[in-house]
Coordinates of N, CA and C in Angstrom, one line a residue:
M1 N 0.8 -1.2 0.0 CA 0.0 0.0 0.0 C 0.9 1.2 0.0
F2 N 0.5 2.3 -0.7 CA 1.2 3.5 -0.8 C 1.2 4.2 0.5
D3 N 2.4 4.6 0.9 CA 2.5 5.4 2.2 C 3.0 6.8 1.8
A4 N 2.1 7.8 1.8 CA 2.4 9.1 1.4 C 3.5 9.8 2.2
A5 N 3.5 9.6 3.5 CA 4.5 10.2 4.3 C 5.9 9.6 4.0
N6 N 6.0 8.3 3.9 CA 7.2 7.7 3.5 C 7.7 8.1 2.1
F7 N 6.8 8.3 1.2 CA 7.1 8.7 -0.2 C 7.8 10.1 -0.1
M8 N 7.2 11.0 0.7 CA 7.6 12.4 0.7 C 9.0 12.5 1.3
N9 N 9.4 11.5 2.1 CA 10.8 11.6 2.7 C 11.8 10.6 2.1
A10 N 11.3 9.9 1.1 CA 12.2 8.9 0.4 C 13.2 9.6 -0.4
V11 N 14.4 9.0 -0.6 CA 15.4 9.6 -1.4 C 15.7 8.6 -2.6
F12 N 15.7 9.1 -3.8 CA 15.8 8.3 -5.0 C 17.1 8.7 -5.7
T13 N 17.8 7.7 -6.3 CA 19.0 8.0 -7.1 C 18.7 7.7 -8.6
E14 N 17.6 7.0 -8.9 CA 17.3 6.7 -10.3 C 16.6 8.0 -10.9
V15 N 16.6 8.0 -12.2 CA 15.9 9.1 -12.9 C 14.6 8.7 -13.5
N16 N 13.7 9.6 -13.7 CA 12.4 9.3 -14.3 C 12.4 9.8 -15.7
D17 N 11.8 9.0 -16.6 CA 11.6 9.5 -18.0 C 10.9 10.9 -17.9
D18 N 11.2 11.7 -18.8 CA 10.5 13.0 -18.9 C 9.8 13.2 -20.2
K19 N 9.8 12.2 -21.0 CA 9.0 12.2 -22.3 C 8.2 10.9 -22.4
R20 N 7.0 11.0 -22.8 CA 6.1 9.9 -23.0 C 6.1 9.5 -24.5
I21 N 6.3 8.2 -24.8 CA 6.2 7.7 -26.1 C 4.7 7.6 -26.4
P22 N 4.1 8.3 -27.4 CA 2.7 8.2 -27.6 C 2.3 6.9 -28.3
C23 N 1.1 6.5 -28.2 CA 0.5 5.4 -29.0 C 0.9 5.7 -30.4
P24 N 1.3 4.7 -31.2 CA 1.7 4.9 -32.6 C 0.5 5.4 -33.4
A25 N 0.7 6.1 -34.5 CA -0.3 6.5 -35.4 C -0.8 5.2 -36.1
G26 N -2.0 5.1 -36.4 CA -2.6 4.0 -37.2 C -4.0 3.6 -36.7
E27 N -4.5 2.5 -37.1 CA -5.8 2.0 -36.7 C -5.6 0.8 -35.8
F28 N -6.4 0.8 -34.7 CA -6.3 -0.3 -33.7 C -7.6 -0.6 -33.1
Q29 N -7.8 -1.9 -32.8 CA -9.0 -2.3 -32.1 C -8.8 -1.8 -30.7
A30 N -10.0 -1.3 -30.1 CA -9.9 -0.8 -28.8 C -11.3 -1.1 -28.1
Q31 N -11.3 -1.0 -26.8 CA -12.5 -1.1 -26.0 C -12.7 0.2 -25.2
I32 N -13.9 0.6 -25.2 CA -14.2 1.8 -24.4 C -14.2 1.5 -22.9
E33 N -13.2 2.1 -22.3 CA -12.9 1.8 -20.9 C -13.7 2.7 -19.9
K34 N -13.9 4.0 -20.4 CA -14.5 5.0 -19.5 C -15.2 6.0 -20.3
V35 N -16.4 6.5 -19.8 CA -17.1 7.6 -20.4 C -17.5 8.6 -19.3
E36 N -17.1 9.8 -19.5 CA -17.4 10.8 -18.4 C -17.7 12.1 -19.0
P37 N -18.8 12.8 -18.4 CA -19.1 14.1 -18.8 C -18.1 15.1 -18.3
V38 N -17.9 16.2 -19.0 CA -17.0 17.2 -18.6 C -17.7 18.5 -18.9
T39 N -17.6 19.5 -18.0 CA -18.3 20.8 -18.2 C -17.3 21.9 -17.8
G40 N -17.6 23.1 -18.3 CA -16.9 24.2 -17.9 C -17.5 25.5 -18.4
T41 N -16.8 26.6 -18.2 CA -17.2 27.9 -18.7 C -16.2 28.5 -19.6
I42 N -16.6 29.0 -20.7 CA -15.6 29.6 -21.7 C -15.0 30.8 -21.1
S43 N -13.7 30.9 -21.1 CA -12.9 31.9 -20.5 C -12.4 33.0 -21.4
K44 N -12.5 32.7 -22.7 CA -11.9 33.7 -23.7 C -12.8 33.8 -24.9
G45 N -12.6 34.8 -25.7 CA -13.3 35.0 -27.0 C -14.7 35.6 -26.9
E46 N -15.4 35.5 -28.0 CA -16.7 36.1 -28.1 C -17.8 35.4 -27.2
R47 N -17.5 34.2 -26.8 CA -18.5 33.4 -26.1 C -18.1 33.3 -24.6
I48 N -17.3 34.2 -24.1 CA -16.8 34.2 -22.7 C -18.0 34.2 -21.8
G49 N -17.9 33.4 -20.7 CA -18.9 33.2 -19.7 C -20.0 32.2 -20.1
Q50 N -20.0 31.7 -21.3 CA -21.0 30.7 -21.6 C -20.5 29.3 -21.2
D51 N -21.5 28.5 -20.8 CA -21.1 27.1 -20.4 C -20.8 26.2 -21.6
W52 N -20.0 25.2 -21.4 CA -19.7 24.2 -22.5 C -19.8 22.8 -21.8
A53 N -20.1 21.8 -22.7 CA -20.1 20.5 -22.2 C -19.4 19.5 -23.2
G54 N -18.9 18.5 -22.6 CA -18.2 17.5 -23.5 C -18.4 16.1 -22.9
L55 N -18.0 15.2 -23.7 CA -18.0 13.8 -23.3 C -16.6 13.2 -23.5
K56 N -15.9 12.9 -22.4 CA -14.5 12.3 -22.5 C -14.6 10.8 -22.6
I57 N -14.1 10.2 -23.6 CA -14.1 8.8 -23.8 C -12.7 8.3 -23.8
T58 N -12.5 7.3 -22.9 CA -11.1 6.6 -22.8 C -11.2 5.3 -23.5
Y59 N -10.3 5.1 -24.4 CA -10.2 3.8 -25.2 C -9.0 3.0 -24.7
N60 N -9.2 1.8 -24.5 CA -8.1 0.8 -24.1 C -7.6 0.1 -25.4
I61 N -6.4 0.4 -25.9 CA -5.9 -0.1 -27.1 C -5.6 -1.6 -26.9
E62 N -6.1 -2.5 -27.8 CA -6.0 -3.9 -27.6 C -4.9 -4.6 -28.4
D63 N -4.1 -3.8 -29.1 CA -3.1 -4.3 -30.0 C -1.8 -4.7 -29.3
Q64 N -1.4 -6.0 -29.3 CA -0.3 -6.5 -28.5 C 1.0 -5.8 -29.0
A65 N 1.2 -5.5 -30.2 CA 2.4 -4.8 -30.7 C 2.5 -3.5 -30.1
V66 N 1.4 -2.7 -29.9 CA 1.5 -1.4 -29.2 C 1.9 -1.6 -27.8
L67 N 1.3 -2.6 -27.1 CA 1.6 -2.8 -25.7 C 3.1 -3.1 -25.5
T68 N 3.6 -4.0 -26.4 CA 5.0 -4.4 -26.4 C 5.9 -3.2 -26.6
L69 N 5.6 -2.4 -27.7 CA 6.4 -1.2 -28.0 C 6.5 -0.2 -26.9
L70 N 5.4 0.0 -26.2 CA 5.4 1.0 -25.1 C 5.7 0.4 -23.8
G71 N 5.9 -0.9 -23.7 CA 6.3 -1.6 -22.4 C 5.2 -1.4 -21.4
R72 N 4.0 -1.5 -21.7 CA 2.9 -1.3 -20.8 C 1.9 -2.5 -20.8
D73 N 1.2 -2.7 -19.7 CA 0.1 -3.7 -19.7 C -1.2 -3.2 -20.4
K74 N -1.4 -1.9 -20.3 CA -2.5 -1.2 -20.9 C -2.1 0.1 -21.5
V75 N -2.6 0.4 -22.6 CA -2.4 1.7 -23.3 C -3.7 2.4 -23.5
F76 N -3.9 3.6 -22.9 CA -5.1 4.3 -23.1 C -4.9 5.5 -23.9
V77 N -5.9 5.8 -24.8 CA -6.0 7.1 -25.5 C -7.4 7.7 -25.2
T78 N -7.4 9.0 -25.1 CA -8.7 9.7 -24.8 C -9.1 10.6 -25.9
D79 N -10.4 10.7 -26.0 CA -11.0 11.6 -27.0 C -12.1 12.5 -26.3
M80 N -12.1 13.8 -26.6 CA -13.1 14.7 -26.0 C -14.0 15.1 -27.1
L81 N -15.3 14.7 -26.9 CA -16.3 15.1 -27.9 C -17.0 16.3 -27.3
M82 N -17.0 17.4 -28.0 CA -17.7 18.6 -27.5 C -19.2 18.4 -27.9
L83 N -20.1 18.7 -27.0 CA -21.5 18.5 -27.2 C -22.3 19.7 -27.5
D84 N -23.2 19.6 -28.5 CA -24.1 20.7 -28.8 C -25.3 20.5 -27.9
L85 N -25.7 21.6 -27.2 CA -26.8 21.5 -26.2 C -27.9 22.4 -26.6
T86 N -29.1 22.0 -26.2 CA -30.3 22.9 -26.4 C -30.2 24.1 -25.4
P87 N -31.0 25.1 -25.6 CA -31.0 26.2 -24.7 C -31.4 25.8 -23.2
Q88 N -32.1 24.7 -23.1 CA -32.4 24.2 -21.8 C -31.3 23.3 -21.2
G89 N -30.3 23.0 -21.9 CA -29.1 22.3 -21.4 C -29.1 20.8 -21.7
G90 N -30.1 20.4 -22.5 CA -30.2 19.0 -23.0 C -29.3 18.7 -24.2
L91 N -29.1 17.5 -24.6 CA -28.4 17.1 -25.8 C -29.2 17.5 -27.0
D92 N -28.6 18.3 -27.9 CA -29.3 18.7 -29.1 C -29.3 17.5 -30.1
M93 N -30.5 17.1 -30.5 CA -30.7 15.9 -31.4 C -31.0 16.4 -32.8
G94 N -30.9 17.7 -33.1 CA -31.2 18.2 -34.4 C -30.2 17.9 -35.4
P95 N -30.5 18.2 -36.7 CA -29.6 17.9 -37.8 C -28.3 18.6 -37.7
Q96 N -27.2 17.9 -38.0 CA -25.9 18.4 -38.0 C -25.4 18.8 -36.6
R97 N -26.0 18.2 -35.6 CA -25.7 18.4 -34.2 C -25.1 17.1 -33.6
N98 N -24.1 17.2 -32.8 CA -23.4 16.1 -32.2 C -23.1 15.0 -33.1
V99 N -22.5 15.4 -34.2 CA -22.1 14.4 -35.3 C -21.0 13.5 -34.7
E100 N -20.0 14.0 -34.0 CA -19.0 13.1 -33.4 C -19.5 12.1 -32.5
L101 N -20.5 12.4 -31.7 CA -21.2 11.5 -30.8 C -21.9 10.5 -31.7
G102 N -22.5 10.9 -32.7 CA -23.2 10.0 -33.7 C -22.3 9.0 -34.3
R103 N -21.1 9.4 -34.6 CA -20.1 8.5 -35.2 C -19.7 7.4 -34.2
V104 N -19.5 7.8 -32.9 CA -19.2 6.8 -31.9 C -20.4 5.9 -31.7
R105 N -21.6 6.4 -31.7 CA -22.8 5.6 -31.5 C -22.9 4.6 -32.7
T106 N -22.7 5.1 -33.9 CA -22.8 4.2 -35.1 C -21.7 3.1 -35.0
A107 N -20.5 3.4 -34.6 CA -19.4 2.4 -34.5 C -19.7 1.4 -33.4
T108 N -20.5 1.7 -32.4 CA -20.8 0.8 -31.3 C -22.2 0.1 -31.5
G109 N -22.9 0.4 -32.6 CA -24.2 -0.1 -32.9 C -25.3 0.4 -32.1
L110 N -25.1 1.6 -31.6 CA -26.1 2.3 -30.7 C -26.7 3.5 -31.3
N111 N -26.8 3.6 -32.6 CA -27.3 4.8 -33.2 C -28.5 4.5 -34.1
T112 N -29.5 3.8 -33.6 CA -30.6 3.4 -34.4 C -31.9 4.1 -33.9
S113 N -32.6 4.7 -34.8 CA -33.8 5.5 -34.4 C -34.8 4.6 -33.6
G114 N -35.3 5.2 -32.5 CA -36.2 4.4 -31.7 C -35.5 3.6 -30.6
Q115 N -34.2 3.3 -30.8 CA -33.5 2.5 -29.8 C -33.1 3.3 -28.7
P116 N -33.4 3.0 -27.4 CA -32.9 3.8 -26.3 C -31.4 3.9 -26.3
F117 N -30.9 5.0 -25.9 CA -29.5 5.3 -25.8 C -29.2 6.1 -24.5
S118 N -28.1 5.7 -23.9 CA -27.5 6.5 -22.8 C -26.0 6.4 -22.9
P119 N -25.3 7.5 -22.6 CA -23.8 7.5 -22.8 C -23.2 6.3 -22.0
T120 N -23.8 5.9 -20.9 CA -23.2 4.8 -20.1 C -23.2 3.5 -20.9
M121 N -24.1 3.4 -21.9 CA -24.1 2.2 -22.8 C -22.9 2.0 -23.6
L122 N -22.1 3.0 -23.8 CA -20.9 2.9 -24.6 C -19.8 2.1 -23.8
M123 N -19.9 2.1 -22.5 CA -18.8 1.3 -21.7 C -18.7 -0.1 -22.2
G124 N -17.5 -0.5 -22.4 CA -17.2 -1.9 -22.8 C -17.3 -2.2 -24.2
K125 N -17.9 -1.3 -25.0 CA -18.0 -1.6 -26.5 C -16.7 -1.6 -27.1
R126 N -16.5 -2.4 -28.2 CA -15.3 -2.5 -28.9 C -15.5 -1.8 -30.3
V127 N -14.4 -1.1 -30.7 CA -14.4 -0.3 -31.9 C -13.0 -0.3 -32.5
K128 N -12.9 0.3 -33.7 CA -11.6 0.5 -34.3 C -11.4 2.0 -34.2
V129 N -10.2 2.4 -33.6 CA -9.9 3.8 -33.5 C -8.7 4.1 -34.4
S130 N -8.8 5.3 -35.0 CA -7.7 5.8 -35.9 C -7.0 6.8 -35.0
I131 N -5.7 6.7 -34.9 CA -4.8 7.5 -34.1 C -3.9 8.3 -35.0
K132 N -3.8 9.6 -34.8 CA -2.8 10.5 -35.4 C -2.0 11.2 -34.4
H133 N -0.8 11.7 -34.7 CA 0.0 12.5 -33.8 C -0.2 14.0 -34.1
V134 N -0.3 14.7 -33.0 CA -0.4 16.2 -33.0 C 0.5 16.8 -32.0
P135 N 0.9 18.1 -32.1 CA 1.7 18.7 -31.1 C 0.9 18.7 -29.8
G136 N 1.6 18.5 -28.7 CA 1.0 18.5 -27.3 C 0.6 19.9 -26.9
F137 N -0.5 19.9 -26.1 CA -1.0 21.2 -25.6 C -0.1 21.9 -24.7
K138 N 0.5 21.1 -23.7 CA 1.4 21.6 -22.7 C 2.8 21.9 -23.3
D139 N 3.2 21.1 -24.2 CA 4.5 21.2 -24.9 C 4.4 20.9 -26.3
P140 N 4.2 21.9 -27.2 CA 4.0 21.6 -28.6 C 5.2 20.9 -29.3
S141 N 6.4 20.9 -28.7 CA 7.5 20.2 -29.3 C 7.3 18.6 -29.1
Q142 N 6.4 18.2 -28.2 CA 6.2 16.8 -28.0 C 4.9 16.3 -28.7
L143 N 5.0 15.3 -29.5 CA 3.8 14.8 -30.2 C 3.0 13.9 -29.2
V144 N 1.7 14.0 -29.3 CA 0.7 13.2 -28.5 C -0.2 12.5 -29.4
A145 N -0.8 11.4 -29.0 CA -1.7 10.6 -29.7 C -3.1 11.3 -29.6
E146 N -3.8 11.4 -30.8 CA -5.1 11.9 -30.8 C -6.0 11.0 -31.6
V147 N -7.2 10.8 -31.1 CA -8.2 9.9 -31.8 C -8.8 10.8 -32.9
S148 N -8.6 10.3 -34.2 CA -9.0 11.1 -35.3 C -10.3 10.4 -36.0
G149 N -10.6 9.2 -35.5 CA -11.8 8.6 -36.0 C -12.2 7.3 -35.3
V150 N -13.4 6.9 -35.3 CA -13.9 5.7 -34.7 C -14.9 5.0 -35.6
T151 N -14.6 3.7 -35.9 CA -15.5 3.0 -36.8 C -15.8 1.6 -36.2
K152 N -16.7 0.9 -36.8 CA -17.0 -0.5 -36.4 C -15.8 -1.4 -36.6
I153 N -15.7 -2.4 -35.8 CA -14.7 -3.4 -36.0 C -15.1 -4.3 -37.2

């Protein structure tokens, strides 16, 4: 068990890596590990002060070559879907609204008219994710893995 007090007083002589090797670019089978809503308030620009909402989806990459390359038991990539909301704060189901969510729903077989849907139903579903590399937000000189697409397996 982790002992916080012991950790704070421990002395280490080894070094830590200071760069993370991203999941390689390509297409990989993955399982949706976690789905969580994220909200906030816009702090800049013409929409300052307005609320925003998103859905953060964590994918567990199932490709053994990726796990071996990165030396990990699990490799996760996350995607943030920004959500279009109604004036009342509900999910906007209108035309050309929440297209990215629609793509994930289609990839998981959960985008059928009349079929009940809840974001929690995405948990555990298997899909194929497309990964590309982009400059990191915190350090643009470091490339990070970004989900650029989701399709059926």
